[in-house]
PDB file of C-alpha atoms and ligand atoms in Angstrom:
ATOM      1  CA  UNK A   1     -29.227   1.471  19.977  1.00 44.00           C
ATOM      2  CA  UNK A   2     -30.673   2.100  16.498  1.00 47.00           C
ATOM      3  CA  UNK A   3     -30.826  -0.795  14.019  1.00 51.00           C
ATOM      4  CA  UNK A   4     -28.136   0.675  11.770  1.00 50.00           C
ATOM      5  CA  UNK A   5     -25.776   1.376  14.695  1.00 52.00           C
ATOM      6  CA  UNK A   6     -26.326  -2.211  15.852  1.00 55.00           C
ATOM      7  CA  UNK A   7     -25.616  -3.545  12.369  1.00 53.00           C
ATOM      8  CA  UNK A   8     -22.275  -1.749  12.045  1.00 58.00           C
ATOM      9  CA  UNK A   9     -21.075  -2.597  15.542  1.00 66.00           C
ATOM     10  CA  UNK A  10     -21.614  -6.312  14.917  1.00 75.00           C
ATOM     11  CA  UNK A  11     -19.038  -8.485  13.159  1.00 76.00           C
ATOM     12  CA  UNK A  12     -21.528  -9.332  10.396  1.00 79.00           C
ATOM     13  CA  UNK A  13     -22.386  -5.660   9.889  1.00 82.00           C
ATOM     14  CA  UNK A  14     -18.702  -4.776   9.629  1.00 79.00           C
ATOM     15  CA  UNK A  15     -18.189  -7.484   6.993  1.00 84.00           C
ATOM     16  CA  UNK A  16     -21.073  -6.022   4.981  1.00 87.00           C
ATOM     17  CA  UNK A  17     -19.625  -2.519   5.260  1.00 87.00           C
ATOM     18  CA  UNK A  18     -16.207  -3.823   4.202  1.00 87.00           C
ATOM     19  CA  UNK A  19     -17.747  -5.576   1.189  1.00 92.00           C
ATOM     20  CA  UNK A  20     -19.854  -2.586   0.053  1.00 93.00           C
ATOM     21  CA  UNK A  21     -17.047  -0.022   0.431  1.00 91.00           C
ATOM     22  CA  UNK A  22     -14.613  -2.443  -1.277  1.00 92.00           C
ATOM     23  CA  UNK A  23     -16.891  -2.878  -4.299  1.00 93.00           C
ATOM     24  CA  UNK A  24     -17.467   0.882  -4.426  1.00 93.00           C
ATOM     25  CA  UNK A  25     -13.671   1.413  -4.532  1.00 93.00           C
ATOM     26  CA  UNK A  26     -13.465  -1.192  -7.333  1.00 95.00           C
ATOM     27  CA  UNK A  27     -15.925   0.869  -9.411  1.00 94.00           C
ATOM     28  CA  UNK A  28     -13.784   3.976  -8.770  1.00 93.00           C
ATOM     29  CA  UNK A  29     -10.676   2.118  -9.988  1.00 95.00           C
ATOM     30  CA  UNK A  30     -12.417   1.109 -13.221  1.00 96.00           C
ATOM     31  CA  UNK A  31     -13.515   4.715 -13.942  1.00 93.00           C
ATOM     32  CA  UNK A  32     -10.049   6.044 -13.035  1.00 94.00           C
ATOM     33  CA  UNK A  33      -8.358   3.562 -15.384  1.00 96.00           C
ATOM     34  CA  UNK A  34     -10.685   4.439 -18.284  1.00 95.00           C
ATOM     35  CA  UNK A  35     -10.136   8.179 -17.667  1.00 93.00           C
ATOM     36  CA  UNK A  36      -6.362   7.732 -17.722  1.00 95.00           C
ATOM     37  CA  UNK A  37      -6.363   6.020 -21.144  1.00 95.00           C
ATOM     38  CA  UNK A  38      -6.204   9.456 -22.825  1.00 94.00           C
ATOM     39  CA  UNK A  39      -2.642   9.667 -21.417  1.00 95.00           C
ATOM     40  CA  UNK A  40      -1.735   7.369 -24.341  1.00 94.00           C
ATOM     41  CA  UNK A  41      -3.848   8.991 -27.009  1.00 91.00           C
ATOM     42  CA  UNK A  42      -4.082  12.743 -26.549  1.00 92.00           C
ATOM     43  CA  UNK A  43      -2.345  15.088 -24.009  1.00 95.00           C
ATOM     44  CA  UNK A  44      -4.934  17.868 -24.621  1.00 96.00           C
ATOM     45  CA  UNK A  45      -7.796  15.456 -23.979  1.00 96.00           C
ATOM     46  CA  UNK A  46      -6.088  14.250 -20.781  1.00 96.00           C
ATOM     47  CA  UNK A  47      -5.662  17.832 -19.534  1.00 97.00           C
ATOM     48  CA  UNK A  48      -9.335  18.526 -20.279  1.00 96.00           C
ATOM     49  CA  UNK A  49     -10.320  15.329 -18.474  1.00 95.00           C
ATOM     50  CA  UNK A  50      -8.380  16.321 -15.309  1.00 95.00           C
ATOM     51  CA  UNK A  51      -9.899  19.826 -15.421  1.00 95.00           C
ATOM     52  CA  UNK A  52     -13.355  18.243 -15.664  1.00 93.00           C
ATOM     53  CA  UNK A  53     -12.534  15.912 -12.731  1.00 90.00           C
ATOM     54  CA  UNK A  54     -11.396  18.747 -10.500  1.00 89.00           C
ATOM     55  CA  UNK A  55     -14.145  21.259 -11.354  1.00 90.00           C
ATOM     56  CA  UNK A  56     -17.379  19.337 -11.996  1.00 90.00           C
ATOM     57  CA  UNK A  57     -19.731  19.766  -8.956  1.00 92.00           C
ATOM     58  CA  UNK A  58     -21.033  16.180  -9.228  1.00 91.00           C
ATOM     59  CA  UNK A  59     -17.465  14.818  -9.182  1.00 87.00           C
ATOM     60  CA  UNK A  60     -16.737  17.022  -6.133  1.00 87.00           C
ATOM     61  CA  UNK A  61     -19.618  15.309  -4.272  1.00 91.00           C
ATOM     62  CA  UNK A  62     -18.350  11.894  -5.434  1.00 89.00           C
ATOM     63  CA  UNK A  63     -14.907  12.840  -4.070  1.00 88.00           C
ATOM     64  CA  UNK A  64     -16.410  13.213  -0.579  1.00 92.00           C
ATOM     65  CA  UNK A  65     -18.182   9.840  -0.963  1.00 91.00           C
ATOM     66  CA  UNK A  66     -14.828   8.379  -2.094  1.00 92.00           C
ATOM     67  CA  UNK A  67     -12.936   9.716   0.946  1.00 93.00           C
ATOM     68  CA  UNK A  68     -15.676   8.451   3.317  1.00 92.00           C
ATOM     69  CA  UNK A  69     -15.625   5.076   1.484  1.00 90.00           C
ATOM     70  CA  UNK A  70     -11.827   4.793   1.841  1.00 92.00           C
ATOM     71  CA  UNK A  71     -11.905   5.753   5.539  1.00 93.00           C
ATOM     72  CA  UNK A  72     -14.786   3.364   6.323  1.00 90.00           C
ATOM     73  CA  UNK A  73     -12.960   0.537   4.497  1.00 91.00           C
ATOM     74  CA  UNK A  74      -9.692   1.149   6.406  1.00 91.00           C
ATOM     75  CA  UNK A  75     -11.254   1.621   9.875  1.00 90.00           C
ATOM     76  CA  UNK A  76     -13.443  -1.435   9.338  1.00 86.00           C
ATOM     77  CA  UNK A  77     -10.424  -3.511   8.255  1.00 88.00           C
ATOM     78  CA  UNK A  78      -8.555  -2.608  11.475  1.00 89.00           C
ATOM     79  CA  UNK A  79     -11.572  -3.445  13.642  1.00 86.00           C
ATOM     80  CA  UNK A  80     -12.229  -6.759  11.875  1.00 83.00           C
ATOM     81  CA  UNK A  81      -8.553  -7.798  12.151  1.00 83.00           C
ATOM     82  CA  UNK A  82      -8.599  -7.050  15.894  1.00 83.00           C
ATOM     83  CA  UNK A  83     -11.851  -8.976  16.387  1.00 82.00           C
ATOM     84  CA  UNK A  84     -10.494 -11.957  14.407  1.00 78.00           C
ATOM     85  CA  UNK A  85      -7.250 -12.006  16.417  1.00 76.00           C
ATOM     86  CA  UNK A  86      -9.162 -11.886  19.716  1.00 78.00           C
ATOM     87  CA  UNK A  87     -11.431 -14.738  18.589  1.00 75.00           C
ATOM     88  CA  UNK A  88      -8.563 -16.938  17.388  1.00 67.00           C
ATOM     89  CA  UNK A  89      -5.316 -16.154  19.258  1.00 59.00           C
ATOM     90  CA  UNK A  90      -3.519 -19.326  18.094  1.00 56.00           C
ATOM     91  CA  UNK A  91      -2.860 -19.723  14.373  1.00 54.00           C
ATOM     92  CA  UNK A  92      -3.227 -23.280  13.212  1.00 48.00           C
ATOM     93  CA  UNK A  93      -0.823 -24.767  10.659  1.00 49.00           C
ATOM     94  CA  UNK A  94      -3.841 -26.224   8.850  1.00 45.00           C
ATOM     95  CA  UNK A  95      -5.220 -22.726   8.179  1.00 56.00           C
ATOM     96  CA  UNK A  96      -2.054 -21.834   6.282  1.00 59.00           C
ATOM     97  CA  UNK A  97      -2.408 -24.861   4.027  1.00 60.00           C
ATOM     98  CA  UNK A  98      -6.048 -24.078   3.206  1.00 65.00           C
ATOM     99  CA  UNK A  99      -5.635 -20.360   2.510  1.00 78.00           C
ATOM    100  CA  UNK A 100      -3.692 -18.391  -0.108  1.00 84.00           C
ATOM    101  CA  UNK A 101      -0.851 -15.939   0.568  1.00 84.00           C
ATOM    102  CA  UNK A 102      -2.928 -12.971  -0.541  1.00 81.00           C
ATOM    103  CA  UNK A 103      -5.967 -13.915   1.561  1.00 84.00           C
ATOM    104  CA  UNK A 104      -3.726 -14.090   4.680  1.00 86.00           C
ATOM    105  CA  UNK A 105      -2.011 -10.790   3.883  1.00 88.00           C
ATOM    106  CA  UNK A 106      -4.921  -8.466   3.074  1.00 91.00           C
ATOM    107  CA  UNK A 107      -3.875  -6.203   5.991  1.00 90.00           C
ATOM    108  CA  UNK A 108      -0.285  -5.969   4.723  1.00 93.00           C
ATOM    109  CA  UNK A 109      -1.201  -5.351   1.059  1.00 93.00           C
ATOM    110  CA  UNK A 110      -3.919  -2.879   2.139  1.00 93.00           C
ATOM    111  CA  UNK A 111      -1.382  -0.920   4.253  1.00 94.00           C
ATOM    112  CA  UNK A 112       1.106  -0.760   1.352  1.00 95.00           C
ATOM    113  CA  UNK A 113      -1.683   0.397  -1.012  1.00 95.00           C
ATOM    114  CA  UNK A 114      -2.571   3.128   1.523  1.00 95.00           C
ATOM    115  CA  UNK A 115       1.081   4.269   1.619  1.00 96.00           C
ATOM    116  CA  UNK A 116       1.102   4.297  -2.199  1.00 97.00           C
ATOM    117  CA  UNK A 117      -2.128   6.310  -2.215  1.00 96.00           C
ATOM    118  CA  UNK A 118      -0.629   8.979   0.074  1.00 96.00           C
ATOM    119  CA  UNK A 119       2.357   9.346  -2.297  1.00 96.00           C
ATOM    120  CA  UNK A 120       0.048   9.327  -5.336  1.00 96.00           C
ATOM    121  CA  UNK A 121      -2.337  11.972  -3.969  1.00 95.00           C
ATOM    122  CA  UNK A 122       0.566  14.119  -2.787  1.00 95.00           C
ATOM    123  CA  UNK A 123       2.194  14.179  -6.234  1.00 93.00           C
ATOM    124  CA  UNK A 124      -0.885  14.287  -8.509  1.00 94.00           C
ATOM    125  CA  UNK A 125      -3.989  15.413  -6.615  1.00 93.00           C
ATOM    126  CA  UNK A 126      -2.289  17.917  -4.269  1.00 93.00           C
ATOM    127  CA  UNK A 127       0.212  18.854  -6.995  1.00 91.00           C
ATOM    128  CA  UNK A 128      -2.607  19.657  -9.417  1.00 92.00           C
ATOM    129  CA  UNK A 129      -4.638  21.665  -6.925  1.00 90.00           C
ATOM    130  CA  UNK A 130      -1.954  23.515  -4.943  1.00 92.00           C
ATOM    131  CA  UNK A 131       1.347  22.896  -6.755  1.00 89.00           C
ATOM    132  CA  UNK A 132       3.139  24.998  -9.323  1.00 89.00           C
ATOM    133  CA  UNK A 133       1.668  23.479 -12.511  1.00 93.00           C
ATOM    134  CA  UNK A 134       2.780  24.811 -15.926  1.00 95.00           C
ATOM    135  CA  UNK A 135       0.041  26.125 -18.205  1.00 97.00           C
ATOM    136  CA  UNK A 136      -0.735  25.036 -21.769  1.00 97.00           C
ATOM    137  CA  UNK A 137      -3.665  25.410 -24.207  1.00 97.00           C
ATOM    138  CA  UNK A 138      -6.901  23.388 -24.386  1.00 96.00           C
ATOM    139  CA  UNK A 139      -8.699  22.455 -27.637  1.00 96.00           C
ATOM    140  CA  UNK A 140     -10.381  25.886 -27.803  1.00 97.00           C
ATOM    141  CA  UNK A 141      -7.075  27.734 -27.291  1.00 96.00           C
ATOM    142  CA  UNK A 142      -7.809  28.722 -23.647  1.00 97.00           C
ATOM    143  CA  UNK A 143      -5.239  28.316 -20.839  1.00 97.00           C
ATOM    144  CA  UNK A 144      -5.333  25.007 -18.971  1.00 97.00           C
ATOM    145  CA  UNK A 145      -3.134  23.313 -16.315  1.00 97.00           C
ATOM    146  CA  UNK A 146      -0.695  20.896 -17.975  1.00 97.00           C
ATOM    147  CA  UNK A 147      -1.302  17.746 -15.917  1.00 96.00           C
ATOM    148  CA  UNK A 148      -0.013  15.577 -18.782  1.00 96.00           C
ATOM    149  CA  UNK A 149       3.520  17.000 -18.476  1.00 95.00           C
ATOM    150  CA  UNK A 150       3.349  16.588 -14.693  1.00 95.00           C
ATOM    151  CA  UNK A 151       2.495  12.864 -15.034  1.00 95.00           C
ATOM    152  CA  UNK A 152       5.222  12.460 -17.668  1.00 94.00           C
ATOM    153  CA  UNK A 153       7.825  14.125 -15.396  1.00 93.00           C
ATOM    154  CA  UNK A 154       6.828  11.921 -12.435  1.00 94.00           C
ATOM    155  CA  UNK A 155       7.070   8.659 -14.408  1.00 94.00           C
ATOM    156  CA  UNK A 156      10.389   9.541 -16.036  1.00 91.00           C
ATOM    157  CA  UNK A 157      11.993   8.930 -12.597  1.00 92.00           C
ATOM    158  CA  UNK A 158      12.857   5.235 -12.301  1.00 93.00           C
ATOM    159  CA  UNK A 159      12.331   5.046  -8.499  1.00 95.00           C
ATOM    160  CA  UNK A 160       8.876   6.596  -8.823  1.00 95.00           C
ATOM    161  CA  UNK A 161       7.803   4.239 -11.623  1.00 95.00           C
ATOM    162  CA  UNK A 162       9.216   1.238  -9.715  1.00 96.00           C
ATOM    163  CA  UNK A 163       7.080   2.103  -6.646  1.00 97.00           C
ATOM    164  CA  UNK A 164       4.007   2.209  -8.915  1.00 97.00           C
ATOM    165  CA  UNK A 165       4.754  -1.177 -10.462  1.00 97.00           C
ATOM    166  CA  UNK A 166       5.236  -2.871  -7.057  1.00 97.00           C
ATOM    167  CA  UNK A 167       2.137  -1.154  -5.584  1.00 97.00           C
ATOM    168  CA  UNK A 168      -0.006  -2.165  -8.577  1.00 97.00           C
ATOM    169  CA  UNK A 169       1.049  -5.830  -8.292  1.00 97.00           C
ATOM    170  CA  UNK A 170       0.050  -5.756  -4.601  1.00 96.00           C
ATOM    171  CA  UNK A 171      -3.186  -3.979  -5.532  1.00 97.00           C
ATOM    172  CA  UNK A 172      -3.862  -6.892  -7.901  1.00 97.00           C
ATOM    173  CA  UNK A 173      -3.410  -9.501  -5.132  1.00 96.00           C
ATOM    174  CA  UNK A 174      -5.631  -7.396  -2.823  1.00 95.00           C
ATOM    175  CA  UNK A 175      -8.359  -7.192  -5.488  1.00 96.00           C
ATOM    176  CA  UNK A 176      -8.060 -10.847  -6.447  1.00 95.00           C
ATOM    177  CA  UNK A 177      -9.000 -11.966  -2.942  1.00 93.00           C
ATOM    178  CA  UNK A 178     -11.117  -8.920  -1.994  1.00 93.00           C
ATOM    179  CA  UNK A 179     -13.511  -9.051  -4.955  1.00 94.00           C
ATOM    180  CA  UNK A 180     -14.774 -12.600  -4.375  1.00 93.00           C
ATOM    181  CA  UNK A 181     -14.568 -12.193  -0.597  1.00 92.00           C
ATOM    182  CA  UNK A 182     -16.965  -9.202  -0.786  1.00 93.00           C
ATOM    183  CA  UNK A 183     -19.659 -11.409  -2.331  1.00 92.00           C
ATOM    184  CA  UNK A 184     -19.086 -14.126   0.277  1.00 90.00           C
ATOM    185  CA  UNK A 185     -19.363 -11.537   3.079  1.00 87.00           C
ATOM    186  CA  UNK A 186     -22.723 -10.480   1.674  1.00 87.00           C
ATOM    187  CA  UNK A 187     -23.893 -14.080   1.933  1.00 85.00           C
ATOM    188  CA  UNK A 188     -23.562 -14.994  -1.740  1.00 85.00           C
ATOM    189  CA  UNK A 189     -22.173 -18.514  -1.556  1.00 82.00           C
ATOM    190  CA  UNK A 190     -23.332 -20.821  -4.288  1.00 83.00           C
ATOM    191  CA  UNK A 191     -21.898 -23.947  -5.930  1.00 84.00           C
ATOM    192  CA  UNK A 192     -22.584 -22.504  -9.370  1.00 84.00           C
ATOM    193  CA  UNK A 193     -21.974 -18.755  -8.892  1.00 88.00           C
ATOM    194  CA  UNK A 194     -19.002 -18.660  -6.491  1.00 92.00           C
ATOM    195  CA  UNK A 195     -16.471 -20.108  -9.004  1.00 94.00           C
ATOM    196  CA  UNK A 196     -17.751 -17.644 -11.652  1.00 94.00           C
ATOM    197  CA  UNK A 197     -17.408 -14.688  -9.208  1.00 95.00           C
ATOM    198  CA  UNK A 198     -13.841 -15.834  -8.414  1.00 95.00           C
ATOM    199  CA  UNK A 199     -12.993 -15.837 -12.131  1.00 96.00           C
ATOM    200  CA  UNK A 200     -14.495 -12.353 -12.625  1.00 97.00           C
ATOM    201  CA  UNK A 201     -12.512 -11.142  -9.569  1.00 96.00           C
ATOM    202  CA  UNK A 202      -9.253 -12.527 -10.960  1.00 97.00           C
ATOM    203  CA  UNK A 203      -9.937 -11.024 -14.411  1.00 98.00           C
ATOM    204  CA  UNK A 204     -10.731  -7.654 -12.781  1.00 98.00           C
ATOM    205  CA  UNK A 205      -7.522  -7.798 -10.698  1.00 97.00           C
ATOM    206  CA  UNK A 206      -5.378  -8.662 -13.730  1.00 98.00           C
ATOM    207  CA  UNK A 207      -6.951  -5.906 -15.883  1.00 98.00           C
ATOM    208  CA  UNK A 208      -6.474  -3.290 -13.117  1.00 98.00           C
ATOM    209  CA  UNK A 209      -2.859  -4.316 -12.449  1.00 98.00           C
ATOM    210  CA  UNK A 210      -1.774  -4.475 -16.100  1.00 98.00           C
ATOM    211  CA  UNK A 211      -3.804  -1.365 -16.972  1.00 98.00           C
ATOM    212  CA  UNK A 212      -2.354   0.843 -14.209  1.00 98.00           C
ATOM    213  CA  UNK A 213       1.171  -0.572 -14.652  1.00 97.00           C
ATOM    214  CA  UNK A 214       1.075   0.276 -18.366  1.00 97.00           C
ATOM    215  CA  UNK A 215       1.242   4.064 -17.630  1.00 96.00           C
ATOM    216  CA  UNK A 216       4.529   4.210 -15.644  1.00 96.00           C
ATOM    217  CA  UNK A 217       6.134   1.601 -17.930  1.00 95.00           C
ATOM    218  CA  UNK A 218       5.090   3.414 -21.125  1.00 93.00           C
ATOM    219  CA  UNK A 219       6.269   6.823 -19.879  1.00 91.00           C
ATOM    220  CA  UNK A 220       9.475   5.452 -18.424  1.00 88.00           C
ATOM    221  CA  UNK A 221      10.412   3.621 -21.653  1.00 89.00           C
ATOM    222  CA  UNK A 222       9.478   6.529 -23.954  1.00 88.00           C
ATOM    223  CA  UNK A 223      11.598   8.899 -21.818  1.00 80.00           C
ATOM    224  CA  UNK A 224      14.770   6.740 -22.062  1.00 75.00           C
TER     225      UNK A 224
HETATM  226  C1  HEM B   1      -0.412   4.507 -12.827  1.00 88.25           C
HETATM  227  C2  HEM B   1      -1.614   4.754 -12.738  1.00 88.25           C
HETATM  228  C3  HEM B   1      -2.289   6.026 -12.277  1.00 88.25           C
HETATM  229  C4  HEM B   1      -2.232   7.273 -12.850  1.00 88.25           C
HETATM  230  C5  HEM B   1      -1.473   7.701 -14.096  1.00 88.25           C
HETATM  231  C6  HEM B   1      -3.078   8.143 -12.052  1.00 88.25           C
HETATM  232  C7  HEM B   1      -3.281   9.475 -12.275  1.00 88.25           C
HETATM  233  C8  HEM B   1      -4.011  10.336 -11.468  1.00 88.25           C
HETATM  234  C9  HEM B   1      -4.163  11.743 -11.676  1.00 88.25           C
HETATM  235  C10 HEM B   1      -3.533  12.522 -12.832  1.00 88.25           C
HETATM  236  C11 HEM B   1      -4.958  12.238 -10.675  1.00 88.25           C
HETATM  237  C12 HEM B   1      -5.411  13.689 -10.442  1.00 88.25           C
HETATM  238  C13 HEM B   1      -6.508  14.093 -11.379  1.00 88.25           C
HETATM  239  C14 HEM B   1      -7.756  13.281 -11.298  1.00 88.25           C
HETATM  240  O1  HEM B   1      -8.508  13.403 -10.311  1.00 88.25           O
HETATM  241  O2  HEM B   1      -8.021  12.521 -12.240  1.00 88.25           O
HETATM  242  C15 HEM B   1      -5.320  11.115  -9.824  1.00 88.25           C
HETATM  243  C16 HEM B   1      -6.144  11.194  -8.715  1.00 88.25           C
HETATM  244  C17 HEM B   1      -6.463  10.131  -7.890  1.00 88.25           C
HETATM  245  N1  HEM B   1      -5.994   8.828  -8.000  1.00 88.25           N
HETATM  246 FE1  HEM B   1      -4.832   8.120  -9.500  1.00 88.25          FE
HETATM  247  N2  HEM B   1      -3.635   7.392 -11.010  1.00 88.25           N
HETATM  248  C18 HEM B   1      -3.158   6.091 -11.107  1.00 88.25           C
HETATM  249  C19 HEM B   1      -3.453   5.021 -10.244  1.00 88.25           C
HETATM  250  C20 HEM B   1      -4.258   5.095  -9.121  1.00 88.25           C
HETATM  251  C21 HEM B   1      -4.602   3.976  -8.244  1.00 88.25           C
HETATM  252  C22 HEM B   1      -4.123   2.554  -8.455  1.00 88.25           C
HETATM  253  C23 HEM B   1      -5.407   4.464  -7.260  1.00 88.25           C
HETATM  254  C24 HEM B   1      -6.030   3.724  -6.083  1.00 88.25           C
HETATM  255  C25 HEM B   1      -5.472   2.734  -5.432  1.00 88.25           C
HETATM  256  C26 HEM B   1      -5.591   5.883  -7.513  1.00 88.25           C
HETATM  257  C27 HEM B   1      -6.331   6.730  -6.729  1.00 88.25           C
HETATM  258  C28 HEM B   1      -6.532   8.075  -6.969  1.00 88.25           C
HETATM  259  C29 HEM B   1      -7.402   8.928  -6.162  1.00 88.25           C
HETATM  260  C30 HEM B   1      -8.191   8.495  -4.925  1.00 88.25           C
HETATM  261  C31 HEM B   1      -7.368  10.208  -6.751  1.00 88.25           C
HETATM  262  C32 HEM B   1      -8.126  11.467  -6.316  1.00 88.25           C
HETATM  263  C33 HEM B   1      -9.439  11.420  -7.102  1.00 88.25           C
HETATM  264  C34 HEM B   1     -10.230  12.683  -7.065  1.00 88.25           C
HETATM  265  O3  HEM B   1      -9.934  13.558  -6.295  1.00 88.25           O
HETATM  266  O4  HEM B   1     -11.185  12.761  -7.852  1.00 88.25           O
HETATM  267  N3  HEM B   1      -4.885   6.229  -8.642  1.00 88.25           N
HETATM  268  N4  HEM B   1      -4.715   9.968 -10.324  1.00 88.25           N
END
C-alpha cells in the first residue's frame, strides 16, 4: 500500500482529510458570502458577478475541486462515524455532560446542510445554467442572464426563505464546532492557542450565519 493510501485508510488520516476539506469549504463560504453582497448594492453588478462565476475557466476548475472537497468531506464523515460507533458501542452519560449539543450532532447538522445544498443548487446553480432565465442588460448594454430577479423571486416565497434561515442556523452550529475541531484533528492543541482558535471559529460561524441569513430576510421583507 502506498503511503498516501495508508494515510487515508487510517483513522488519523481520515481526521486530517476531514479537517482539510472542512477548512477548504470554510474558505469557499467566505468568498461566496462576499460575492453575494452585491445583491444588496447593485443588481447589474450581481448579474455580472454570476456570469463571471459561471464562465471564468479558473472558477470552473475550482468548481471541480469544490465538488471533490464536498464529496471527500461527506464520505469521510460517514466512515469516521461508523468507526467511532464500532469503537464505542455504549454511550456513556458522562460524555453527554462533557460535550456540547452541536459537537454530538455534527452528522445530523451536516445531513441537513447537504439537503439544503441540493435544494440550493437545484434552484440557483441548475436554474442559472439550464433553467429558463429572463434576460436583462449588463453595464455595457449587452444581454445578460438576470440572476438577481431569480434570487428575488425565490426569496419572496416565505417557505423558501424559512428553509434558508433554519439551514443557516444549523450551518452556524456545524461551523462553530467544526472550525476548532479541524485544528485539533491536525494536532494543534495548545493552552494558549486553542481558546483563541475557538473564539475565531465562533466569530466565523456567527458572521456566516448572520451574513447568509440577511439575504432571504432582506428580500422577504422588501417584497411584503
Ligand atoms: C442565502 C444565501 C445564499 C445565496 C443568496 C446564494 C446564492 C447563490 C447563487 C446565486 C449561486 C449561483 C451562481 C454562483 O455560482 O455564484 C450559488 C451557487 C452555489 N452556492 Fe450559494 N447562496 C447562498 C448560500 C449558500 C450556502 C450557505 C452554501 C453552502 C452551504 C452555498 C453553496 C453554493 C454552491 C456550492 C454553489 C455552486 C458554486 C459554483 O458552481 O461555483 N450557498 N449560490
